Coordinates of C-alpha atoms and ligand atoms in Angstrom, one line a residue:
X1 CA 63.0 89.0 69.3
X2 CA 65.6 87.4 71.3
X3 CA 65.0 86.3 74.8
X4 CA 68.2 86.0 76.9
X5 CA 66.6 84.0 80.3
X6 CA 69.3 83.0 81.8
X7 CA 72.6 83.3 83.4
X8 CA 75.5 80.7 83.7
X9 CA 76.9 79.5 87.0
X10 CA 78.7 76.4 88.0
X11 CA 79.0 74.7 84.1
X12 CA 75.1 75.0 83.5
X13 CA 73.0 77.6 82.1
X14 CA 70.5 78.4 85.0
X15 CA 67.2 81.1 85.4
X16 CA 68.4 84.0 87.9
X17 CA 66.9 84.8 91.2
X18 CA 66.8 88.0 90.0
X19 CA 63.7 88.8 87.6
X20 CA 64.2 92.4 86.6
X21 CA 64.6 93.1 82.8
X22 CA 66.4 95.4 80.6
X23 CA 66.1 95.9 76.9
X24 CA 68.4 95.3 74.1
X25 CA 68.5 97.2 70.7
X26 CA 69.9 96.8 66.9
X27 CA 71.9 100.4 67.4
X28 CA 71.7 100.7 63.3
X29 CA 68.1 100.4 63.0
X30 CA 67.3 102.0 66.8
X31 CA 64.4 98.8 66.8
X32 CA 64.5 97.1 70.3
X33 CA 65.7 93.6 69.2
X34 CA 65.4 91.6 73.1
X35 CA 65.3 91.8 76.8
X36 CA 67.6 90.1 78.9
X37 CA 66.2 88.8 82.5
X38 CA 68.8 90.1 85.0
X39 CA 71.1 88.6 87.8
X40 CA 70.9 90.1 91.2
X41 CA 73.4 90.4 94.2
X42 CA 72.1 86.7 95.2
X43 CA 73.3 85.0 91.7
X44 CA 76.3 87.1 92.5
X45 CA 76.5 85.3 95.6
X46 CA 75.8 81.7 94.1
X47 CA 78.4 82.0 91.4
X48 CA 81.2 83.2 93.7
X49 CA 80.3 80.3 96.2
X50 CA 80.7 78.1 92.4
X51 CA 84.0 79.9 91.4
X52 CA 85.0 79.1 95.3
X53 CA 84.3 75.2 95.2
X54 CA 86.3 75.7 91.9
X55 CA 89.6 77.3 93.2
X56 CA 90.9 74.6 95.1
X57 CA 91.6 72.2 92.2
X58 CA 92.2 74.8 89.8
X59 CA 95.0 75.9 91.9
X60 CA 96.8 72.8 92.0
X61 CA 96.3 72.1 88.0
X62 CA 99.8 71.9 86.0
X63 CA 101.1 74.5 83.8
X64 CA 100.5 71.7 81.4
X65 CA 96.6 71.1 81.9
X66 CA 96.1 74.6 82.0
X67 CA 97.4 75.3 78.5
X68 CA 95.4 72.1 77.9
X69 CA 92.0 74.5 78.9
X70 CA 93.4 77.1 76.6
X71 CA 93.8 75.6 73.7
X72 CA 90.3 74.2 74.2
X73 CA 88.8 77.6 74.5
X74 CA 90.6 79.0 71.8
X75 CA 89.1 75.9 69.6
X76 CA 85.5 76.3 71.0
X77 CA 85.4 80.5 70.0
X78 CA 86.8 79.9 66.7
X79 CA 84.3 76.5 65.8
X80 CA 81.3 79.9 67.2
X81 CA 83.0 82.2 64.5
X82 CA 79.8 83.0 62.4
X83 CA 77.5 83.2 65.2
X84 CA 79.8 85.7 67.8
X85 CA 80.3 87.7 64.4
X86 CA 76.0 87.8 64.0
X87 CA 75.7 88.9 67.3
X88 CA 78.3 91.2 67.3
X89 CA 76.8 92.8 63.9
X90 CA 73.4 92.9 65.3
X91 CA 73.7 94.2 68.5
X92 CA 77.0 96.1 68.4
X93 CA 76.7 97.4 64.4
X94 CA 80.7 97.7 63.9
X95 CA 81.8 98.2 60.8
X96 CA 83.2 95.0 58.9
X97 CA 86.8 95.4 59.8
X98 CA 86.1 95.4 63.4
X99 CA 84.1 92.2 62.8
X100 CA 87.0 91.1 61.3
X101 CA 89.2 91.7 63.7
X102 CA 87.0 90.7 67.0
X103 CA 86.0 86.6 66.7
X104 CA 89.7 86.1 65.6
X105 CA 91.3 88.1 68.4
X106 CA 88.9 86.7 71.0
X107 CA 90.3 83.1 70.2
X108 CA 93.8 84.4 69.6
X109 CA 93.9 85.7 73.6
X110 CA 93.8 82.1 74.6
X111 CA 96.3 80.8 72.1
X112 CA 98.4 84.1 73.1
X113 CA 97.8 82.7 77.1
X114 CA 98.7 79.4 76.4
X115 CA 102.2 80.3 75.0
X116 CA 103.0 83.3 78.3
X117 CA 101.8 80.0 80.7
X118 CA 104.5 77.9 78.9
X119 CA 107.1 80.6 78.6
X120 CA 106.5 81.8 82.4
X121 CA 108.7 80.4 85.4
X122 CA 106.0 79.6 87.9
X123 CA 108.8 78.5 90.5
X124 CA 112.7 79.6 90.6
X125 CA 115.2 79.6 93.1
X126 CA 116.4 82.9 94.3
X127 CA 119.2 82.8 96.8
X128 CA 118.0 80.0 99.4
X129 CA 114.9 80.5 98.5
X130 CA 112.2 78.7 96.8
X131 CA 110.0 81.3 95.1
X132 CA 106.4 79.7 93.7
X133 CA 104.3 82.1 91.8
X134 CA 100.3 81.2 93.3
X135 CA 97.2 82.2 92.0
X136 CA 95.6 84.9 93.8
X137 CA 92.6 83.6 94.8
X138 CA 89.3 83.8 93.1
X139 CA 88.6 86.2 90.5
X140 CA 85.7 88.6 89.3
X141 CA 85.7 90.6 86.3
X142 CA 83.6 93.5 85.1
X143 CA 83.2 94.6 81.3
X144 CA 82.1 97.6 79.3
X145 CA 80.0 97.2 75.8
X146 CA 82.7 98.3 73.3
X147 CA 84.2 94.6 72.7
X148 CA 81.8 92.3 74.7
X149 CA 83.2 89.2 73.6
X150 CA 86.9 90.1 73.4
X151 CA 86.6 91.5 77.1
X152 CA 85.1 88.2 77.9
X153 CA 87.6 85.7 76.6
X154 CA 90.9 87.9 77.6
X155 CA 90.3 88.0 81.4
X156 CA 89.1 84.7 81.5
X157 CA 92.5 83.7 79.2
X158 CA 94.4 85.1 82.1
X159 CA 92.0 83.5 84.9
X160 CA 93.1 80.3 83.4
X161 CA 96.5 80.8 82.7
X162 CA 97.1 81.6 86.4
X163 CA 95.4 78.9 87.6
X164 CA 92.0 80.5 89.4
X165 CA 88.4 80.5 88.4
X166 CA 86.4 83.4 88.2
X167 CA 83.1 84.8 87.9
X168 CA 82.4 87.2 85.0
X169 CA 79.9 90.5 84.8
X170 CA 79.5 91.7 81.3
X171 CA 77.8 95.3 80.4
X172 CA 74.0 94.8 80.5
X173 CA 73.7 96.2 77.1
X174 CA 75.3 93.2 75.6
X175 CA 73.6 90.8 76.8
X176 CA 73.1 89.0 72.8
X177 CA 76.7 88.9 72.5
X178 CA 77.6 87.5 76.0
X179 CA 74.8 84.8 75.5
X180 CA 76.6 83.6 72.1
X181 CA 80.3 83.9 73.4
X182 CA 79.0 82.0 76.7
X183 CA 77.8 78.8 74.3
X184 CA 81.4 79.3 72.7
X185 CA 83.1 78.8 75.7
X186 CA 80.6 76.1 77.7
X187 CA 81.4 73.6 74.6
X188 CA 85.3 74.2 75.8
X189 CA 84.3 71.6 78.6
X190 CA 85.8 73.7 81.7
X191 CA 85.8 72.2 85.1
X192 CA 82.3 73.1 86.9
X193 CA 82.7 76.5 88.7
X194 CA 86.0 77.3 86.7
X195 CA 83.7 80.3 84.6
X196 CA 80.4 81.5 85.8
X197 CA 78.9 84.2 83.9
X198 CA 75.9 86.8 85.4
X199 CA 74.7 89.4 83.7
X200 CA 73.3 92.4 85.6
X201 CA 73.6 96.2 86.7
X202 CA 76.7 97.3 87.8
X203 CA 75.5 98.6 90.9
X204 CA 74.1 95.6 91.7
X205 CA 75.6 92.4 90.5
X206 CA 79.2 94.4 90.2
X207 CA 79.2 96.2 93.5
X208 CA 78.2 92.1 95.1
X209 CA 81.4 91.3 93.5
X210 CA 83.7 94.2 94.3
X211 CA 82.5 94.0 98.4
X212 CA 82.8 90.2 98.5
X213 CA 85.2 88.7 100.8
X214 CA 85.5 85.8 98.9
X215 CA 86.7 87.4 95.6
X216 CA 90.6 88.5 95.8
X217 CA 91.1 89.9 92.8
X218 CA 89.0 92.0 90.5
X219 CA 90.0 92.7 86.7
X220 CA 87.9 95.8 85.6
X221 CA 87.6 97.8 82.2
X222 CA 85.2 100.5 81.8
X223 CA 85.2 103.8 82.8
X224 CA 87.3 106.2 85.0
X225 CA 84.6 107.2 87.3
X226 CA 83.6 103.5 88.1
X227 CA 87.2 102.2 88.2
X228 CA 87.6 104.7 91.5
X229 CA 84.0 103.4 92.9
X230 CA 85.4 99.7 92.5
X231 CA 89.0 100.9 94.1
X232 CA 87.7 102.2 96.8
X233 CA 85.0 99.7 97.4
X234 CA 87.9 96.9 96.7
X235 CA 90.0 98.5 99.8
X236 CA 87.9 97.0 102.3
X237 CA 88.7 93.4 101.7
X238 CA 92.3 94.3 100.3
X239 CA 91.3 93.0 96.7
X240 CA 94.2 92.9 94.3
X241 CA 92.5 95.6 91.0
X242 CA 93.5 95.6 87.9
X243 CA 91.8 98.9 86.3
X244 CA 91.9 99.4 82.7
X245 CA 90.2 102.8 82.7
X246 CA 89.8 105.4 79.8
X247 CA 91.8 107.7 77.7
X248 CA 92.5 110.6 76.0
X249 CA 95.4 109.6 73.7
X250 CA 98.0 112.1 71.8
X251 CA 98.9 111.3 68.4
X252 CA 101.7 113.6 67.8
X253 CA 102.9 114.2 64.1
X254 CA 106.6 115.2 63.8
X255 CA 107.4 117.8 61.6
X256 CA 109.3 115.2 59.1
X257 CA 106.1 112.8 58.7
X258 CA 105.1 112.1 55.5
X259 CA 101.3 112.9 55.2
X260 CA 100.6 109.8 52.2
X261 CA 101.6 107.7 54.9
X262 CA 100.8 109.7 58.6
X263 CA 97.2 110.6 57.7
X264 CA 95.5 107.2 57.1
X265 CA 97.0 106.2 60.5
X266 CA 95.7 109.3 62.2
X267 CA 92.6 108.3 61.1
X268 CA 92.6 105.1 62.0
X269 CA 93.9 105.8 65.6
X270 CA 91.3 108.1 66.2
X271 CA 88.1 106.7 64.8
X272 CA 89.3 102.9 65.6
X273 CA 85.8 100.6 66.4
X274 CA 83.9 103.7 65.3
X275 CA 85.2 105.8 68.1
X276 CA 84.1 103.8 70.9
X277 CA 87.9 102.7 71.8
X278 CA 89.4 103.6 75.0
X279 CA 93.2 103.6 73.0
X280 CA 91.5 105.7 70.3
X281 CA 94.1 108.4 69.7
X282 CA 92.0 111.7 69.6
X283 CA 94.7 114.5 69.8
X284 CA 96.4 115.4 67.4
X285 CA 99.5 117.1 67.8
X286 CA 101.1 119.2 64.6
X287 CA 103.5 121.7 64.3
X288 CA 102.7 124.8 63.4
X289 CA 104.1 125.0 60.1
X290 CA 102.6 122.4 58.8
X291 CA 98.9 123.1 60.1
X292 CA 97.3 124.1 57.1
X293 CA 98.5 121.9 54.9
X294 CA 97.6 119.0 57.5
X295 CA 94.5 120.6 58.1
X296 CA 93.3 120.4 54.0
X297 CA 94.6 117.0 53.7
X298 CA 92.1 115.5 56.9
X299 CA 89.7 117.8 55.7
X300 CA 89.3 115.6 51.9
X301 CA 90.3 112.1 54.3
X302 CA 87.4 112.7 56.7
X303 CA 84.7 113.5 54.2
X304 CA 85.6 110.5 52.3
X305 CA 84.7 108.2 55.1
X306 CA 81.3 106.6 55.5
X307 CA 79.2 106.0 58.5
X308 CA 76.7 102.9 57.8
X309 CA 75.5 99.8 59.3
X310 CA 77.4 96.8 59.7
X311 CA 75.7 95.3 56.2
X312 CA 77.6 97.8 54.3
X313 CA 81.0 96.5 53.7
X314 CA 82.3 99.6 52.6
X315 CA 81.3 101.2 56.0
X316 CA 84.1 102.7 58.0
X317 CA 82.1 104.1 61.2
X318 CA 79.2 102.0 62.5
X319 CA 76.8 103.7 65.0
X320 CA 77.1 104.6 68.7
X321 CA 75.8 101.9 71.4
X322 CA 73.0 103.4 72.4
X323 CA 70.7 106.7 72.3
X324 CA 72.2 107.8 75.2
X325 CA 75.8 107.6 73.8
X326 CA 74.9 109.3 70.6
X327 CA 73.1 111.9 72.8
X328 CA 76.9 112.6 74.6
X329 CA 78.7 112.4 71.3
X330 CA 76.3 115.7 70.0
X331 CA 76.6 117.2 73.0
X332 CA 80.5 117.2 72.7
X333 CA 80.3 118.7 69.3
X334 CA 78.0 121.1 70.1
X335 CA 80.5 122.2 73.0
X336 CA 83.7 122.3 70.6
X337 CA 81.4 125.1 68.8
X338 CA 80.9 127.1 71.9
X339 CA 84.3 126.5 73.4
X340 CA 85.4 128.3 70.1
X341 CA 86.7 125.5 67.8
X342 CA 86.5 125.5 64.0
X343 CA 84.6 122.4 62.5
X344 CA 86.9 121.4 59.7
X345 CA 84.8 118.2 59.1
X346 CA 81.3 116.3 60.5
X347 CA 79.1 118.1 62.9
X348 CA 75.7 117.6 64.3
X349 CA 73.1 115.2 63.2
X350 CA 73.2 112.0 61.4
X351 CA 75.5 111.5 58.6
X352 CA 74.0 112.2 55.0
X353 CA 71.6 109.2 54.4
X354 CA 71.4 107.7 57.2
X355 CA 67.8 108.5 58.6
X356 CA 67.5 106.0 61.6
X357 CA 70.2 104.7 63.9
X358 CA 72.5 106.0 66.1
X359 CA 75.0 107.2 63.6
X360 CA 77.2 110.2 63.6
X361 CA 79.3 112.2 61.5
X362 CA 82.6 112.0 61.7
X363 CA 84.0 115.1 63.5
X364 CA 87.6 116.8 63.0
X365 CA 87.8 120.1 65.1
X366 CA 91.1 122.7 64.2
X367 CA 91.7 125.7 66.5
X368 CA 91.8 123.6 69.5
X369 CA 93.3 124.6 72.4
X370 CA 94.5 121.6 75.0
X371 CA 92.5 123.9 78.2
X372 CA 89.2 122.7 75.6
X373 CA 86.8 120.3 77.6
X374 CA 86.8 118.4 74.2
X375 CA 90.6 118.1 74.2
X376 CA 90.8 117.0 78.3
X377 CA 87.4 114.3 78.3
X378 CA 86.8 111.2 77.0
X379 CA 84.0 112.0 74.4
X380 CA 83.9 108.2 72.8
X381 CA 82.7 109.2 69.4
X382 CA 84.8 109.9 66.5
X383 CA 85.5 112.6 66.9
X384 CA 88.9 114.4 66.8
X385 CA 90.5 117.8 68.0
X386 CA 93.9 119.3 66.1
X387 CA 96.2 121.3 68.1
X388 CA 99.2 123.2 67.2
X389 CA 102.5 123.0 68.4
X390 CA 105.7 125.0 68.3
X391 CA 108.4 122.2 69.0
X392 CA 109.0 119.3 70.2
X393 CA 109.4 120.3 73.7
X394 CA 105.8 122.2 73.5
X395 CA 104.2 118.8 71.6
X396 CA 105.6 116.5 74.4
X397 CA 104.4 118.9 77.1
X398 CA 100.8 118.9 75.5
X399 CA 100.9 115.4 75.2
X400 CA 101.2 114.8 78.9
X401 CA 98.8 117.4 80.3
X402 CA 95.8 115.4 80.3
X403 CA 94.7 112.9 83.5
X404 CA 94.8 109.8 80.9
X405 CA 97.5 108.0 80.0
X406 CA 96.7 105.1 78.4
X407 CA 98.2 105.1 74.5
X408 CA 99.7 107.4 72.3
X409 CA 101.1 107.6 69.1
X410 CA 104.1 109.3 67.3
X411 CA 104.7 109.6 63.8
X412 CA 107.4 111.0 62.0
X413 CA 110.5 108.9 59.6
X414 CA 113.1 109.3 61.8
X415 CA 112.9 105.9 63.8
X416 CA 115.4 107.4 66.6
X417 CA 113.4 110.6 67.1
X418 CA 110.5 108.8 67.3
X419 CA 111.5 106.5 70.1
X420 CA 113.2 109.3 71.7
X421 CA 109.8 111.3 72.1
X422 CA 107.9 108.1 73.0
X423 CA 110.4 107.5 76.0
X424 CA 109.4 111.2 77.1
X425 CA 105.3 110.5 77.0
X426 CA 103.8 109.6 80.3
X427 CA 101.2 106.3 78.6
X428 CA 101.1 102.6 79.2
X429 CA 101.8 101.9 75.4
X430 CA 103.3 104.5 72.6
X431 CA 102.6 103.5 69.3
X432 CA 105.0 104.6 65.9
X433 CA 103.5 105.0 63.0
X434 CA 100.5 102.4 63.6
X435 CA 103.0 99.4 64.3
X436 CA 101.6 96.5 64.4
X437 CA 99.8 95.4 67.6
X438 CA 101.6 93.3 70.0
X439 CA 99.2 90.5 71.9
X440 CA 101.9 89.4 74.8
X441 CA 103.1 93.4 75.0
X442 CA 101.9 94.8 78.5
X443 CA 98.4 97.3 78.3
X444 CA 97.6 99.4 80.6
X445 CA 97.5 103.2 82.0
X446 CA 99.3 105.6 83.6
X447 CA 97.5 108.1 86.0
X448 CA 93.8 108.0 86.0
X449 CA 93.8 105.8 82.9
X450 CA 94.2 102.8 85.5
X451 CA 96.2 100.4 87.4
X452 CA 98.6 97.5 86.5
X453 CA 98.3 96.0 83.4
X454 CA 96.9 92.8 81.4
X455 CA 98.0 90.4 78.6
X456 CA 101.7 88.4 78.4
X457 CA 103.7 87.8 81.7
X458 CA 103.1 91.4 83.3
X459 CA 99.0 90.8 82.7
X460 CA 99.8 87.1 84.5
X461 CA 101.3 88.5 86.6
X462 CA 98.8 90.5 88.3
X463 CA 96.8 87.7 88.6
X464 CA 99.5 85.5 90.7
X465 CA 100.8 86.4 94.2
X466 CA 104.7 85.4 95.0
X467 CA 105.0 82.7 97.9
X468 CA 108.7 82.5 99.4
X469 CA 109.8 79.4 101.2
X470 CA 113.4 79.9 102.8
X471 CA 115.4 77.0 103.0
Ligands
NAD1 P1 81.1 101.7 82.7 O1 82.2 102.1 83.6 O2 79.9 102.5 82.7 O3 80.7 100.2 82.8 C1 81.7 99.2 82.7 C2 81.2 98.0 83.5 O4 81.1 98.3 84.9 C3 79.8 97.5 83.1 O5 79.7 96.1 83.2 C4 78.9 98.2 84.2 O6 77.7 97.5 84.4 C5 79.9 98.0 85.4 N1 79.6 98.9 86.5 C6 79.0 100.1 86.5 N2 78.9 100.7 87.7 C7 79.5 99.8 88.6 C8 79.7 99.7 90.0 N3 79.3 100.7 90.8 N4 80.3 98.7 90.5 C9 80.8 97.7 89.7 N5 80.6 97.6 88.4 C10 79.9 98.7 87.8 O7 81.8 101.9 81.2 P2 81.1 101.6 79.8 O8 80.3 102.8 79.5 O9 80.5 100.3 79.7 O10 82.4 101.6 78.8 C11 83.0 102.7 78.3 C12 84.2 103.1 79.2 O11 85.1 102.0 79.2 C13 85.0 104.2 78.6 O12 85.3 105.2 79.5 C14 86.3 103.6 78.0 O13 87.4 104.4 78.0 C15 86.4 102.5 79.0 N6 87.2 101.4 78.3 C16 88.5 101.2 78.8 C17 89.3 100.2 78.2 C18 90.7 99.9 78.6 O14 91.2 98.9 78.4 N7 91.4 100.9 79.2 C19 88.7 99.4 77.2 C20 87.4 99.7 76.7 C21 86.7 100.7 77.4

């Protein structure tokens, strides 16, 4: 049983004033695994005044001592490898590629950081003008529980890159993995105050954050409801936001795709980190002609996959976070039934063999209509809705009518085509045909999928504010 008993604020791991607890669980087992002893609004308050004491020299640090920081934090998370991974594994329970993918990314954000700080043009001369890029001020940012440790490391990347300190609030139910990514990334050797790190409830430690004064900028992912309660909270002090929010993203299959290639893609958009992926594409689009056909060949894909813990390397789905997230995840499926879609694939209940944890089947729903609640709300499962289309007008019209707008995907073979739907799609990113992902490419939403974006120039840009002098 793991104890988590404290928090970290100026360079030192310290016991909070706050003394509630909250319990933590191995999702593929359901057994309760630790407790982590909370923060309150008054370690919110200590750790700003840290980050505040911090800001001053940070500001003034060269582009060069800054990538200096990076490359040091990238080196501590990768020397942590096996133990973030552990953590990850036994409080998380993604499958092995997501493992895979999650301890390298989180040390690649700084490396990626490093190179936008010395690629970006903190001062140039416009007109008569000197024009000096300054960090905004200090920094708070809020995370959700479906990449803990990436979520961590990327805003505290861009923290750094722009020259500020911050003060982080991770999602209470990850308490495990914060504790082994906040080791990491003490061993980097940070100025005192530059990271602070509180774990806590959002409506406490996060709303002490989003209502101080002192805090200027708040970089926020989670959810669409709480992204408005921050914004509007945020207002009063004129906080700068950056609001990665959720989605509800298209994938729409041209009528020239070729399915031995289109198919594993569509699968992997839409059941990416088991589901529980804000960019997880979980439309999809298909012309009419083609339905059946597409229909028979997901039909085969989706009963081949295999939801089962983390130890399993052949698993392709781990389990939902919690019992209340598996709850919601039923109680979408159940809905597609009374809403009047066919199941072509999953359903109810746990997956065959799987007699404990907070597994699900693997869903794939035909007959869906885009007026569906389970083809207009985030459901965070895996779980995916097929909708027919006429043309390519009708498929791009689809595609927008949703409040999200956070990624989408196209996928076809005629490269032109493709990009001349993608221009037409009202998201942050557009994907074709599962490119590759792009670290220094801006992400982030249109409409309620958020506000400005992160990562590269564009996501340090947001935390910088432009300072004119004339003459
Ligand atoms: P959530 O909004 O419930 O919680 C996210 C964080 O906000 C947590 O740390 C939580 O404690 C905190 N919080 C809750 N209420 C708060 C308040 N009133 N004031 C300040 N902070 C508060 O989201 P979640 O359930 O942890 O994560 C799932 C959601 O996150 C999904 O909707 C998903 O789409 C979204 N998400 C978005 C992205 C993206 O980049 N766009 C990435 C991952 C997840």
């Amino acid at each position: 049983m793991k104890a988590i008993e404290q928090i970290y604020i100026d360079g030192a791991f310290v016991t909070p004033h706050g003394a509630e607890r909250f319990d933590l669980f191995n999702p593929a087992t359901e057994e309760k695994i630790g407790e982590v002893r909370l923060g309150d609004a008054e370690d919110a308050r200590a750790a700003i005044a840290a980050a505040k004491r911090a800001f001053p020299a940070m500001r003034r640090t060269s582009p060069a001592e800054r990538i200096e920081m990076l490359h040091a934090l990238r080196d501590a998370v990768a020397a942590k490898a096996d133990a973030l991974t552990e953590a990850m594994a036994t409080e998380y329970g993604a499958p092995q590629s997501f493992l895979a993918f999650s301890v390298p990314y989180a040390a690649g954000v700084f490396e990626m950081a490093a190179r936008t700080v010395a690629d970006y043009a903190f001062t140039r001369r416009i007109g008569n003008t000197d024009v000096i890029m300054e960090p905004v001020g200090v920094a708070a940012a809020i995370t959700p529980w479906n990449s803990d440790i990436g979520f961590i490391c990327s805003k505290l990347a861009t923290a750094i890159a722009a020259g500020t300190s911050i003060v982080i609030k991770p999602s209470e139910m990850s308490a495990i993995q914060t504790q082994a990514v906040t080791e990491a990334l003490h061993a980097a050797g940070l100025p005192r105050g530059v990271l602070n790190i509180v774990n806590g409830y959002g409506h406490v430690v996060g709303t002490a954050l989003t209502q101080s004064p002192d805090i200027a900028k708040i970089s926020f992912t989670g959810s669409t409801a709480t992204g408005r309660t921050i914004l509007r909270a945020a207002a009063e002090t004129f906080k700068r936001v950056t609001l990665e929010l959720g989605g509800k993203g298209p994938q729409i299959l041209l009528d020239d795709a070729d399915l031995d290639q289109a198919i594993p893609h569509i699968l992997t958009s839409a059941f990416r980190n088991s589901g529980q992926a804000c960019i997880a594409g979980t439309r999809l689009l298909v012309p009419a002609h083609r339905y059946e056909e597409v229909s028979s060949r997901l039909a085969a894909a989706v009963s081949a996959l295999k939801a089962s813990p983390s130890s399993d390397p052949t698993s392709d789905i781990g389990p939902m976070v919690s019992a209340k997230q598996w709850e919601r995840v039923q109680s979408y499926i159940r809905l597609g039934q009374e809403e009047g879609a066919t199941l072509l694939a999953g359903g109810e209940g746990r997956p065959e063999g799987q007699d404990r944890g907070w597994f699900v089947r693997p869903t794939v729903f035909t007959g869906v209509t885009n007026d569906m609640r389970i083809s207009r709300e985030e459901i965070f499962g895996p779980v995916l809705s097929v909708i027919a289309y006429h043309d390519e007008a009708e498929a791009i019209a689809i595609a927008n009518d949703t409040d999200y707008g956070l990624q989408s995907y196209v996928l076809g073979t005629d490269g032109d085509r493709m990009r001349r739907v993608a221009r037409e799609l009202e998201a942050g990113r557009v994907v074709l045909n599962e490119a590759p992902m792009d670290p220094r490419a801006p992400f982030g939403g249109f409409k309620h999928s958020g506000i400005g974006r992160e990562f590269g120039a564009f996501g340090l840009e947001a935390f910088l504010e432009p300072k004119a002098i004339l003459g």
